[in-house]
Amino acid sequence: MTLLLCVFITSMALLSELQAAEDESVPAAEKPPNACPIKMKTAGKCEEDDTCPYQLTLPPMTIQLPKQFQLLEKTLKEVQNLKEIVNNLRKTCQDCKLQADENPEKENIEGPESEQVNHVQDLQSKVKKMSISLKNARSQINTLQGQMEKMNSVNMNSVEDYIDSKMVNLSAELNNRDKCFSNCPLMQPNPSTQLMYKDCADYYKLGKRLNGVYHIMPDPKNKTFDVYCDMESMGGGWTVVQSRQDGSISFNRTWDDYKKGFGNLTGEFWLGNDKMHLLTKSSNMMLRIELEDFKGVKEFATYDQFYVGNEYLKYRLSVSGYSGTAGDALHFSNQYNHDQKFFTTPDRDNDRYPSGNCGTYYSSGWWFDACMSANLNGKYYKNEYKGVRNGIFWGTWKGVNEEHINSFRQTFKTVRMMMRPKDFSP
């Protein structure tokens, strides 16, 4: 875009000088200077129709340009030549005017004067052709500028999908090269067909109704992995991605731990950001969050849209479409909004808090804002506590907003996060 603007400004500067030369009333001080110190010259082998590849030099950088830029170079050169021609024409016209003043009764021009008239007509014809050439060049510049603007307005979701596909393809290729050479199942003469399950909902549809650990493969280009399936709650088919129930597992972990996952699938665990990305990429997922405090109060929050980006995008969270009884703590306010936020851990600061790392301050990994209105990976407290609110937290829980600095903090006995396809039907 900067290149096109630079060429356009240079063209307009030359055109302004041409117009100033035609009008004596324009002071020289108002003529615009050359906008950019650029150099254009042919580069490479020219074709029979005299079209050549070109290169543009912007010190200290040289950019190779397509052959179509020949029109711009020719136009700029012709404009410079035309400037000299117009100056000569103006001088000639001044001489003609002086001669006309000296011979006011002479009607016909003969001899050298007739040649001057023909020369003026030729110059007028050249001016007309140059004007058409400039219009064509300007049109081409506008067209190229429009194309660059379209390139700059690429939808970020399309970019993210493209990056995801490239990362997945690269990972699959590396895995195949390392582990799939002579004994690769795809190279066996009689490969057996194996039914793949993308998530717990697929098992449910085939009649599985027991809670437990199952093997799934959300993406055929990646390995299978184990998940815990809840086949009983709210119609079943839920893939559990996080569970807190007794404080036996520390959630004050590194970026790599949250990336791969940790804990025990039948107890407390975090499934892993890579696996959550594959799951949410394979299907249009919804999220369900269940909380219970030590007083036996149970609430839930459901989101119709749930997506976790890949590691290149720092596992960015996309969540919307709230319903439930626990309140929408993920969209608490403009300052505390976890939607579209990157994942932060104590050793990887991706939050919006300018004075430090929210992951370090609250001893967990989460999609922090600056810092949070929800943190389901906070420290597990079995009793009420005071001080820094670094425990499991849900900002819209009843009574939380009434707490004071010296008040006891709200604690939770159990927390679960789980997902299933939005179009699932029991």
CSV table of C-alpha atoms in Angstrom, one decimal:
chain,number,residue,atom,x,y,z
A,1,MET,CA,0.0,0.0,0.0
A,2,THR,CA,2.9,2.4,0.9
A,3,LEU,CA,4.5,1.6,-2.5
A,4,LEU,CA,1.4,2.4,-4.5
A,5,LEU,CA,0.8,5.6,-2.5
A,6,CYS,CA,4.4,6.6,-3.2
A,7,VAL,CA,4.1,6.1,-6.9
A,8,PHE,CA,0.7,7.8,-7.0
A,9,ILE,CA,2.1,10.9,-5.1
A,10,THR,CA,5.1,11.1,-7.5
A,11,SER,CA,2.7,10.9,-10.5
A,12,MET,CA,0.5,13.6,-9.1
A,13,ALA,CA,3.5,15.8,-8.3
A,14,LEU,CA,4.7,15.7,-11.9
A,15,LEU,CA,1.2,16.3,-13.1
A,16,SER,CA,1.0,19.3,-10.8
A,17,GLU,CA,4.2,20.7,-12.3
A,18,LEU,CA,2.8,20.2,-15.8
A,19,GLN,CA,-0.3,22.1,-14.9
A,20,ALA,CA,1.8,24.9,-13.3
A,21,ALA,CA,3.9,25.2,-16.4
A,22,GLU,CA,0.7,25.7,-18.5
A,23,ASP,CA,-0.6,28.4,-16.2
A,24,GLU,CA,1.8,31.3,-15.7
A,25,SER,CA,-0.4,32.5,-12.8
A,26,VAL,CA,0.8,29.6,-10.6
A,27,PRO,CA,3.8,30.7,-8.5
A,28,ALA,CA,6.9,28.4,-8.6
A,29,ALA,CA,6.7,28.2,-4.8
A,30,GLU,CA,3.4,26.3,-5.0
A,31,LYS,CA,4.7,23.5,-7.2
A,32,PRO,CA,4.8,20.3,-5.1
A,33,PRO,CA,8.3,18.7,-4.7
A,34,ASN,CA,9.0,15.1,-5.6
A,35,ALA,CA,7.3,13.1,-3.0
A,36,CYS,CA,9.6,10.0,-2.9
A,37,PRO,CA,13.2,9.5,-4.0
A,38,ILE,CA,12.4,6.4,-6.0
A,39,LYS,CA,14.3,4.9,-8.9
A,40,MET,CA,12.7,2.6,-11.5
A,41,LYS,CA,14.7,0.7,-14.1
A,42,THR,CA,14.4,-2.4,-16.3
A,43,ALA,CA,15.5,-5.7,-14.8
A,44,GLY,CA,15.8,-9.0,-16.6
A,45,LYS,CA,15.1,-10.0,-20.2
A,46,CYS,CA,12.7,-7.9,-22.2
A,47,GLU,CA,10.2,-9.6,-24.5
A,48,GLU,CA,9.6,-8.9,-28.2
A,49,ASP,CA,6.7,-6.5,-27.6
A,50,ASP,CA,9.2,-4.3,-25.6
A,51,THR,CA,7.7,-5.2,-22.2
A,52,CYS,CA,10.3,-5.7,-19.5
A,53,PRO,CA,10.2,-6.7,-15.8
A,54,TYR,CA,11.0,-3.7,-13.6
A,55,GLN,CA,12.5,-3.1,-10.2
A,56,LEU,CA,11.8,-0.2,-7.8
A,57,THR,CA,14.6,1.1,-5.6
A,58,LEU,CA,13.7,2.7,-2.3
A,59,PRO,CA,17.0,3.2,-0.5
A,60,PRO,CA,18.2,1.0,1.0
A,61,MET,CA,15.7,-1.5,-0.4
A,62,THR,CA,15.0,-2.8,-3.9
A,63,ILE,CA,11.6,-4.3,-4.8
A,64,GLN,CA,11.0,-6.4,-8.0
A,65,LEU,CA,7.8,-5.2,-9.8
A,66,PRO,CA,5.6,-6.8,-12.5
A,67,LYS,CA,5.9,-5.9,-16.1
A,68,GLN,CA,2.8,-3.8,-16.0
A,69,PHE,CA,4.7,-1.1,-14.2
A,70,GLN,CA,6.4,-0.3,-17.6
A,71,LEU,CA,3.4,1.9,-18.2
A,72,LEU,CA,4.1,4.0,-15.1
A,73,GLU,CA,7.8,4.4,-16.0
A,74,LYS,CA,7.0,5.4,-19.6
A,75,THR,CA,4.3,7.8,-18.4
A,76,LEU,CA,6.6,9.5,-15.9
A,77,LYS,CA,9.3,9.9,-18.5
A,78,GLU,CA,6.9,11.3,-21.0
A,79,VAL,CA,5.5,13.7,-18.4
A,80,GLN,CA,9.0,15.0,-17.8
A,81,ASN,CA,9.6,15.4,-21.6
A,82,LEU,CA,6.2,17.0,-21.9
A,83,LYS,CA,7.2,19.6,-19.3
A,84,GLU,CA,10.1,20.7,-21.5
A,85,ILE,CA,7.9,20.7,-24.6
A,86,VAL,CA,5.3,22.8,-22.9
A,87,ASN,CA,8.0,25.3,-21.8
A,88,ASN,CA,9.2,25.5,-25.4
A,89,LEU,CA,5.7,25.9,-26.5
A,90,ARG,CA,5.0,28.7,-24.1
A,91,LYS,CA,8.1,30.5,-25.3
A,92,THR,CA,7.1,30.0,-28.9
A,93,CYS,CA,3.6,31.3,-28.2
A,94,GLN,CA,5.1,34.4,-26.5
A,95,ASP,CA,7.2,35.0,-29.7
A,96,CYS,CA,4.1,34.5,-31.8
A,97,LYS,CA,2.2,37.0,-29.7
A,98,LEU,CA,5.0,39.6,-30.1
A,99,GLN,CA,5.0,39.1,-33.9
A,100,ALA,CA,1.2,39.4,-34.0
A,101,ASP,CA,1.4,42.6,-32.0
A,102,GLU,CA,3.9,43.9,-34.5
A,103,ASN,CA,1.8,42.9,-37.6
A,104,PRO,CA,-1.9,43.2,-36.5
A,105,GLU,CA,-3.2,43.4,-40.1
A,106,LYS,CA,-1.4,40.3,-41.4
A,107,GLU,CA,-4.0,37.5,-41.7
A,108,ASN,CA,-2.0,34.6,-43.3
A,109,ILE,CA,1.1,33.1,-41.9
A,110,GLU,CA,3.7,32.0,-44.4
A,111,GLY,CA,7.2,30.5,-44.4
A,112,PRO,CA,8.7,29.9,-41.0
A,113,GLU,CA,5.5,31.1,-39.2
A,114,SER,CA,3.5,28.3,-41.0
A,115,GLU,CA,6.0,25.7,-39.7
A,116,GLN,CA,5.6,27.0,-36.2
A,117,VAL,CA,1.8,26.5,-36.4
A,118,ASN,CA,2.3,22.9,-37.5
A,119,HIS,CA,4.7,22.4,-34.7
A,120,VAL,CA,2.2,23.8,-32.2
A,121,GLN,CA,-0.5,21.4,-33.6
A,122,ASP,CA,1.9,18.5,-33.1
A,123,LEU,CA,2.6,19.5,-29.6
A,124,GLN,CA,-1.1,19.8,-28.8
A,125,SER,CA,-1.6,16.3,-30.2
A,126,LYS,CA,1.1,15.0,-27.9
A,127,VAL,CA,-0.4,16.8,-24.9
A,128,LYS,CA,-3.7,15.1,-25.6
A,129,LYS,CA,-2.0,11.7,-25.9
A,130,MET,CA,-0.1,12.3,-22.7
A,131,SER,CA,-3.3,13.3,-20.9
A,132,ILE,CA,-4.9,10.0,-21.9
A,133,SER,CA,-1.8,8.1,-20.8
A,134,LEU,CA,-1.9,9.8,-17.4
A,135,LYS,CA,-5.6,8.9,-17.0
A,136,ASN,CA,-4.8,5.3,-17.8
A,137,ALA,CA,-1.9,5.2,-15.3
A,138,ARG,CA,-4.1,6.8,-12.6
A,139,SER,CA,-6.8,4.2,-13.3
A,140,GLN,CA,-4.3,1.4,-12.9
A,141,ILE,CA,-2.9,2.8,-9.7
A,142,ASN,CA,-6.5,3.1,-8.3
A,143,THR,CA,-7.2,-0.5,-9.3
A,144,LEU,CA,-4.0,-1.8,-7.6
A,145,GLN,CA,-4.7,0.3,-4.5
A,146,GLY,CA,-8.1,-1.3,-4.3
A,147,GLN,CA,-6.6,-4.7,-4.5
A,148,MET,CA,-4.2,-4.0,-1.7
A,149,GLU,CA,-7.0,-2.6,0.5
A,150,LYS,CA,-8.9,-5.9,0.0
A,151,MET,CA,-5.8,-7.8,1.0
A,152,ASN,CA,-5.5,-5.7,4.2
A,153,SER,CA,-9.1,-6.4,5.1
A,154,VAL,CA,-8.8,-10.2,5.2
A,155,ASN,CA,-11.1,-11.7,7.8
A,156,MET,CA,-9.1,-12.8,10.9
A,157,ASN,CA,-11.2,-15.9,11.3
A,158,SER,CA,-10.1,-17.0,7.8
A,159,VAL,CA,-6.5,-16.3,8.7
A,160,GLU,CA,-6.9,-18.3,11.9
A,161,ASP,CA,-8.4,-21.3,10.1
A,162,TYR,CA,-5.6,-21.1,7.5
A,163,ILE,CA,-3.0,-21.1,10.2
A,164,ASP,CA,-4.7,-24.0,12.0
A,165,SER,CA,-4.8,-26.1,8.8
A,166,LYS,CA,-1.1,-25.4,8.1
A,167,MET,CA,0.0,-26.2,11.7
A,168,VAL,CA,-2.1,-29.5,11.7
A,169,ASN,CA,-0.7,-30.5,8.3
A,170,LEU,CA,2.9,-29.9,9.5
A,171,SER,CA,2.4,-31.8,12.7
A,172,ALA,CA,0.8,-34.7,10.9
A,173,GLU,CA,3.7,-34.8,8.3
A,174,LEU,CA,6.3,-34.9,11.1
A,175,ASN,CA,4.5,-37.6,12.9
A,176,ASN,CA,4.2,-39.7,9.8
A,177,ARG,CA,7.9,-39.3,9.0
A,178,ASP,CA,9.0,-40.3,12.5
A,179,LYS,CA,6.6,-43.1,13.2
A,180,CYS,CA,5.0,-44.3,10.0
A,181,PHE,CA,7.7,-45.7,7.6
A,182,SER,CA,7.7,-49.4,6.7
A,183,ASN,CA,5.0,-50.4,9.3
A,184,CYS,CA,2.5,-47.6,8.5
A,185,PRO,CA,-1.1,-48.9,8.6
A,186,LEU,CA,-1.8,-47.0,5.3
A,187,MET,CA,0.9,-49.0,3.5
A,188,GLN,CA,-0.4,-52.4,4.6
A,189,PRO,CA,-1.9,-54.5,1.8
A,190,ASN,CA,-5.2,-55.1,3.7
A,191,PRO,CA,-5.8,-52.3,6.1
A,192,SER,CA,-8.7,-52.8,8.5
A,193,THR,CA,-11.4,-50.2,8.9
A,194,GLN,CA,-11.5,-48.6,12.3
A,195,LEU,CA,-14.4,-46.4,13.4
A,196,MET,CA,-13.2,-43.1,14.9
A,197,TYR,CA,-15.0,-41.2,17.7
A,198,LYS,CA,-14.4,-37.4,17.7
A,199,ASP,CA,-15.8,-36.9,21.1
A,200,CYS,CA,-18.0,-38.4,23.9
A,201,ALA,CA,-21.2,-37.4,21.9
A,202,ASP,CA,-20.2,-39.9,19.2
A,203,TYR,CA,-20.0,-42.7,21.8
A,204,TYR,CA,-23.3,-41.7,23.2
A,205,LYS,CA,-25.0,-41.9,19.8
A,206,LEU,CA,-23.7,-45.5,19.5
A,207,GLY,CA,-25.3,-46.5,22.7
A,208,LYS,CA,-22.6,-45.9,25.3
A,209,ARG,CA,-24.3,-44.7,28.5
A,210,LEU,CA,-21.7,-45.3,31.3
A,211,ASN,CA,-19.5,-42.5,32.6
A,212,GLY,CA,-15.8,-43.2,32.3
A,213,VAL,CA,-12.7,-42.8,30.2
A,214,TYR,CA,-12.9,-43.2,26.4
A,215,HIS,CA,-10.5,-42.9,23.5
A,216,ILE,CA,-11.3,-40.2,21.0
A,217,MET,CA,-9.7,-38.7,17.8
A,218,PRO,CA,-11.2,-35.2,17.0
A,219,ASP,CA,-8.8,-34.8,14.1
A,220,PRO,CA,-7.6,-37.7,11.9
A,221,LYS,CA,-4.3,-36.0,11.4
A,222,ASN,CA,-3.5,-36.2,15.1
A,223,LYS,CA,-3.2,-39.0,17.6
A,224,THR,CA,-6.0,-40.4,19.8
A,225,PHE,CA,-6.2,-39.4,23.4
A,226,ASP,CA,-8.2,-40.2,26.5
A,227,VAL,CA,-11.0,-38.1,27.9
A,228,TYR,CA,-13.6,-38.5,30.7
A,229,CYS,CA,-17.1,-38.7,29.4
A,230,ASP,CA,-20.2,-37.8,31.4
A,231,MET,CA,-23.0,-39.8,29.8
A,232,GLU,CA,-25.7,-39.0,32.4
A,233,SER,CA,-25.8,-35.3,33.2
A,234,MET,CA,-28.2,-33.1,31.1
A,235,GLY,CA,-28.7,-35.6,28.4
A,236,GLY,CA,-25.2,-37.0,28.4
A,237,GLY,CA,-22.5,-36.9,25.6
A,238,TRP,CA,-20.3,-34.4,27.6
A,239,THR,CA,-16.6,-34.3,27.2
A,240,VAL,CA,-15.2,-33.1,30.5
A,241,VAL,CA,-12.2,-30.7,30.1
A,242,GLN,CA,-11.7,-29.6,33.7
A,243,SER,CA,-12.6,-30.9,37.1
A,244,ARG,CA,-12.0,-29.6,40.7
A,245,GLN,CA,-13.2,-31.7,43.6
A,246,ASP,CA,-10.7,-32.0,46.5
A,247,GLY,CA,-7.6,-29.9,45.9
A,248,SER,CA,-5.4,-33.0,45.4
A,249,ILE,CA,-3.9,-31.4,42.2
A,250,SER,CA,-2.1,-28.1,42.1
A,251,PHE,CA,-3.3,-25.8,39.2
A,252,ASN,CA,-0.3,-23.4,39.7
A,253,ARG,CA,1.4,-24.8,36.6
A,254,THR,CA,3.5,-23.8,33.6
A,255,TRP,CA,2.5,-23.0,30.1
A,256,ASP,CA,3.7,-26.5,28.9
A,257,ASP,CA,1.6,-28.2,31.6
A,258,TYR,CA,-1.5,-26.4,30.6
A,259,LYS,CA,-0.7,-27.1,26.9
A,260,LYS,CA,-0.4,-30.9,27.4
A,261,GLY,CA,-2.8,-31.3,30.3
A,262,PHE,CA,-2.3,-32.6,33.8
A,263,GLY,CA,-4.0,-34.5,36.6
A,264,ASN,CA,-6.1,-37.6,36.8
A,265,LEU,CA,-9.1,-38.0,34.4
A,266,THR,CA,-11.1,-39.8,37.2
A,267,GLY,CA,-10.2,-37.1,39.7
A,268,GLU,CA,-8.9,-33.5,39.3
A,269,PHE,CA,-7.5,-32.6,36.0
A,270,TRP,CA,-7.0,-30.1,33.1
A,271,LEU,CA,-7.5,-31.8,29.8
A,272,GLY,CA,-4.9,-29.6,27.9
A,273,ASN,CA,-5.2,-26.6,25.7
A,274,ASP,CA,-4.0,-28.4,22.6
A,275,LYS,CA,-6.8,-31.1,23.0
A,276,MET,CA,-9.4,-28.4,23.7
A,277,HIS,CA,-8.4,-26.7,20.5
A,278,LEU,CA,-8.8,-29.9,18.5
A,279,LEU,CA,-12.2,-30.6,20.1
A,280,THR,CA,-13.6,-27.2,19.5
A,281,LYS,CA,-12.2,-27.1,15.9
A,282,SER,CA,-13.7,-30.5,15.0
A,283,SER,CA,-17.3,-29.5,15.9
A,284,ASN,CA,-19.3,-26.4,16.8
A,285,MET,CA,-19.1,-26.8,20.5
A,286,MET,CA,-21.1,-25.5,23.5
A,287,LEU,CA,-19.7,-25.1,27.0
A,288,ARG,CA,-21.3,-26.0,30.3
A,289,ILE,CA,-19.8,-24.9,33.7
A,290,GLU,CA,-21.1,-26.4,36.9
A,291,LEU,CA,-20.3,-25.0,40.4
A,292,GLU,CA,-21.2,-26.1,43.9
A,293,ASP,CA,-20.1,-24.3,47.1
A,294,PHE,CA,-19.6,-25.8,50.6
A,295,LYS,CA,-23.1,-24.8,51.5
A,296,GLY,CA,-24.5,-27.2,48.9
A,297,VAL,CA,-25.7,-24.4,46.5
A,298,LYS,CA,-25.4,-25.6,42.9
A,299,GLU,CA,-25.5,-23.3,39.9
A,300,PHE,CA,-24.5,-23.6,36.2
A,301,ALA,CA,-23.6,-21.5,33.2
A,302,THR,CA,-24.0,-22.6,29.6
A,303,TYR,CA,-22.5,-20.9,26.5
A,304,ASP,CA,-23.8,-21.8,23.0
A,305,GLN,CA,-20.5,-21.0,21.4
A,306,PHE,CA,-17.1,-22.2,22.7
A,307,TYR,CA,-13.8,-22.2,20.8
A,308,VAL,CA,-10.1,-22.3,21.9
A,309,GLY,CA,-7.5,-21.2,19.3
A,310,ASN,CA,-4.2,-23.0,18.7
A,311,GLU,CA,-0.9,-22.3,20.5
A,312,TYR,CA,0.2,-19.9,17.7
A,313,LEU,CA,-2.8,-17.7,18.7
A,314,LYS,CA,-2.0,-18.2,22.4
A,315,TYR,CA,-5.1,-20.4,22.9
A,316,ARG,CA,-7.4,-17.4,22.5
A,317,LEU,CA,-10.9,-18.0,24.1
A,318,SER,CA,-14.1,-17.4,22.1
A,319,VAL,CA,-17.2,-17.8,24.2
A,320,SER,CA,-20.7,-16.4,23.8
A,321,GLY,CA,-24.5,-17.1,24.1
A,322,TYR,CA,-24.9,-17.4,27.9
A,323,SER,CA,-27.8,-19.0,29.7
A,324,GLY,CA,-28.1,-20.5,33.2
A,325,THR,CA,-28.3,-19.7,36.9
A,326,ALA,CA,-24.7,-18.9,37.9
A,327,GLY,CA,-24.5,-15.6,36.0
A,328,ASP,CA,-22.3,-14.6,33.1
A,329,ALA,CA,-19.0,-14.0,34.9
A,330,LEU,CA,-17.0,-14.4,31.6
A,331,HIS,CA,-18.6,-11.2,30.3
A,332,PHE,CA,-18.8,-9.3,33.6
A,333,SER,CA,-17.9,-5.8,32.4
A,334,ASN,CA,-15.8,-3.9,29.8
A,335,GLN,CA,-12.8,-4.1,32.1
A,336,TYR,CA,-13.4,-7.8,33.1
A,337,ASN,CA,-14.3,-9.7,29.9
A,338,HIS,CA,-12.6,-13.0,29.3
A,339,ASP,CA,-14.0,-13.4,25.8
A,340,GLN,CA,-11.3,-13.1,23.0
A,341,LYS,CA,-8.5,-13.1,25.6
A,342,PHE,CA,-5.3,-15.1,25.4
A,343,PHE,CA,-4.3,-17.8,27.9
A,344,THR,CA,-1.8,-16.7,30.6
A,345,THR,CA,0.3,-18.8,33.0
A,346,PRO,CA,2.7,-17.8,35.7
A,347,ASP,CA,5.6,-18.2,33.2
A,348,ARG,CA,3.8,-16.8,30.1
A,349,ASP,CA,2.2,-13.3,30.4
A,350,ASN,CA,-0.4,-12.8,27.7
A,351,ASP,CA,-3.0,-10.8,29.8
A,352,ARG,CA,-4.0,-7.1,29.6
A,353,TYR,CA,-2.8,-6.2,33.1
A,354,PRO,CA,0.0,-3.6,32.5
A,355,SER,CA,1.7,-3.9,35.9
A,356,GLY,CA,2.4,-7.6,36.1
A,357,ASN,CA,1.4,-11.2,35.3
A,358,CYS,CA,-2.1,-12.1,36.4
A,359,GLY,CA,-1.1,-15.8,36.3
A,360,THR,CA,1.6,-15.2,38.9
A,361,TYR,CA,-0.6,-13.0,41.1
A,362,TYR,CA,-3.5,-15.5,41.1
A,363,SER,CA,-1.4,-18.7,41.0
A,364,SER,CA,-3.0,-20.3,38.0
A,365,GLY,CA,-3.4,-20.5,34.2
A,366,TRP,CA,-6.5,-18.8,32.7
A,367,TRP,CA,-7.8,-16.5,30.0
A,368,PHE,CA,-7.1,-13.4,32.1
A,369,ASP,CA,-8.2,-9.9,31.2
A,370,ALA,CA,-6.8,-7.2,33.6
A,371,CYS,CA,-7.1,-9.4,35.6
A,372,MET,CA,-10.4,-11.3,36.1
A,373,SER,CA,-14.0,-11.7,37.0
A,374,ALA,CA,-13.8,-15.5,36.8
A,375,ASN,CA,-11.0,-18.0,37.5
A,376,LEU,CA,-11.9,-21.6,37.8
A,377,ASN,CA,-8.3,-22.7,38.0
A,378,GLY,CA,-7.6,-20.8,41.2
A,379,LYS,CA,-6.3,-22.4,44.4
A,380,TYR,CA,-8.6,-24.9,46.0
A,381,TYR,CA,-9.6,-23.8,49.5
A,382,LYS,CA,-11.4,-26.2,51.8
A,383,ASN,CA,-12.3,-23.4,54.2
A,384,GLU,CA,-13.1,-19.7,53.9
A,385,TYR,CA,-10.0,-17.5,53.5
A,386,LYS,CA,-9.1,-13.8,53.6
A,387,GLY,CA,-6.6,-11.7,51.6
A,388,VAL,CA,-5.8,-12.0,47.9
A,389,ARG,CA,-8.7,-13.6,46.0
A,390,ASN,CA,-6.5,-16.3,44.5
A,391,GLY,CA,-9.0,-19.2,45.0
A,392,ILE,CA,-11.6,-20.6,42.6
A,393,PHE,CA,-13.7,-17.6,41.7
A,394,TRP,CA,-16.9,-16.8,39.8
A,395,GLY,CA,-17.7,-13.1,40.0
A,396,THR,CA,-21.5,-13.4,39.6
A,397,TRP,CA,-22.0,-15.8,42.4
A,398,LYS,CA,-24.6,-14.7,44.9
A,399,GLY,CA,-23.1,-12.6,47.7
A,400,VAL,CA,-19.6,-12.1,46.1
A,401,ASN,CA,-20.2,-8.5,45.2
A,402,GLU,CA,-21.1,-7.8,48.8
A,403,GLU,CA,-17.8,-8.9,50.2
A,404,HIS,CA,-15.4,-6.3,51.6
A,405,ILE,CA,-11.6,-6.3,51.7
A,406,ASN,CA,-11.5,-7.9,55.1
A,407,SER,CA,-14.4,-10.3,54.4
A,408,PHE,CA,-14.0,-14.1,54.0
A,409,ARG,CA,-13.8,-15.1,50.4
A,410,GLN,CA,-16.3,-17.4,48.6
A,411,THR,CA,-15.0,-21.0,48.2
A,412,PHE,CA,-16.2,-23.8,46.0
A,413,LYS,CA,-16.4,-27.5,46.7
A,414,THR,CA,-16.7,-28.8,43.1
A,415,VAL,CA,-16.3,-27.2,39.6
A,416,ARG,CA,-16.5,-28.8,36.2
A,417,MET,CA,-16.1,-27.6,32.6
A,418,MET,CA,-17.4,-29.8,29.8
A,419,MET,CA,-18.4,-29.5,26.2
A,420,ARG,CA,-20.4,-31.2,23.5
A,421,PRO,CA,-21.5,-30.4,19.9
A,422,LYS,CA,-24.2,-27.7,19.8
A,423,ASP,CA,-26.4,-29.8,17.5
A,424,PHE,CA,-26.3,-32.9,19.8
A,425,SER,CA,-29.7,-34.4,20.7
A,426,PRO,CA,-30.0,-37.2,23.2
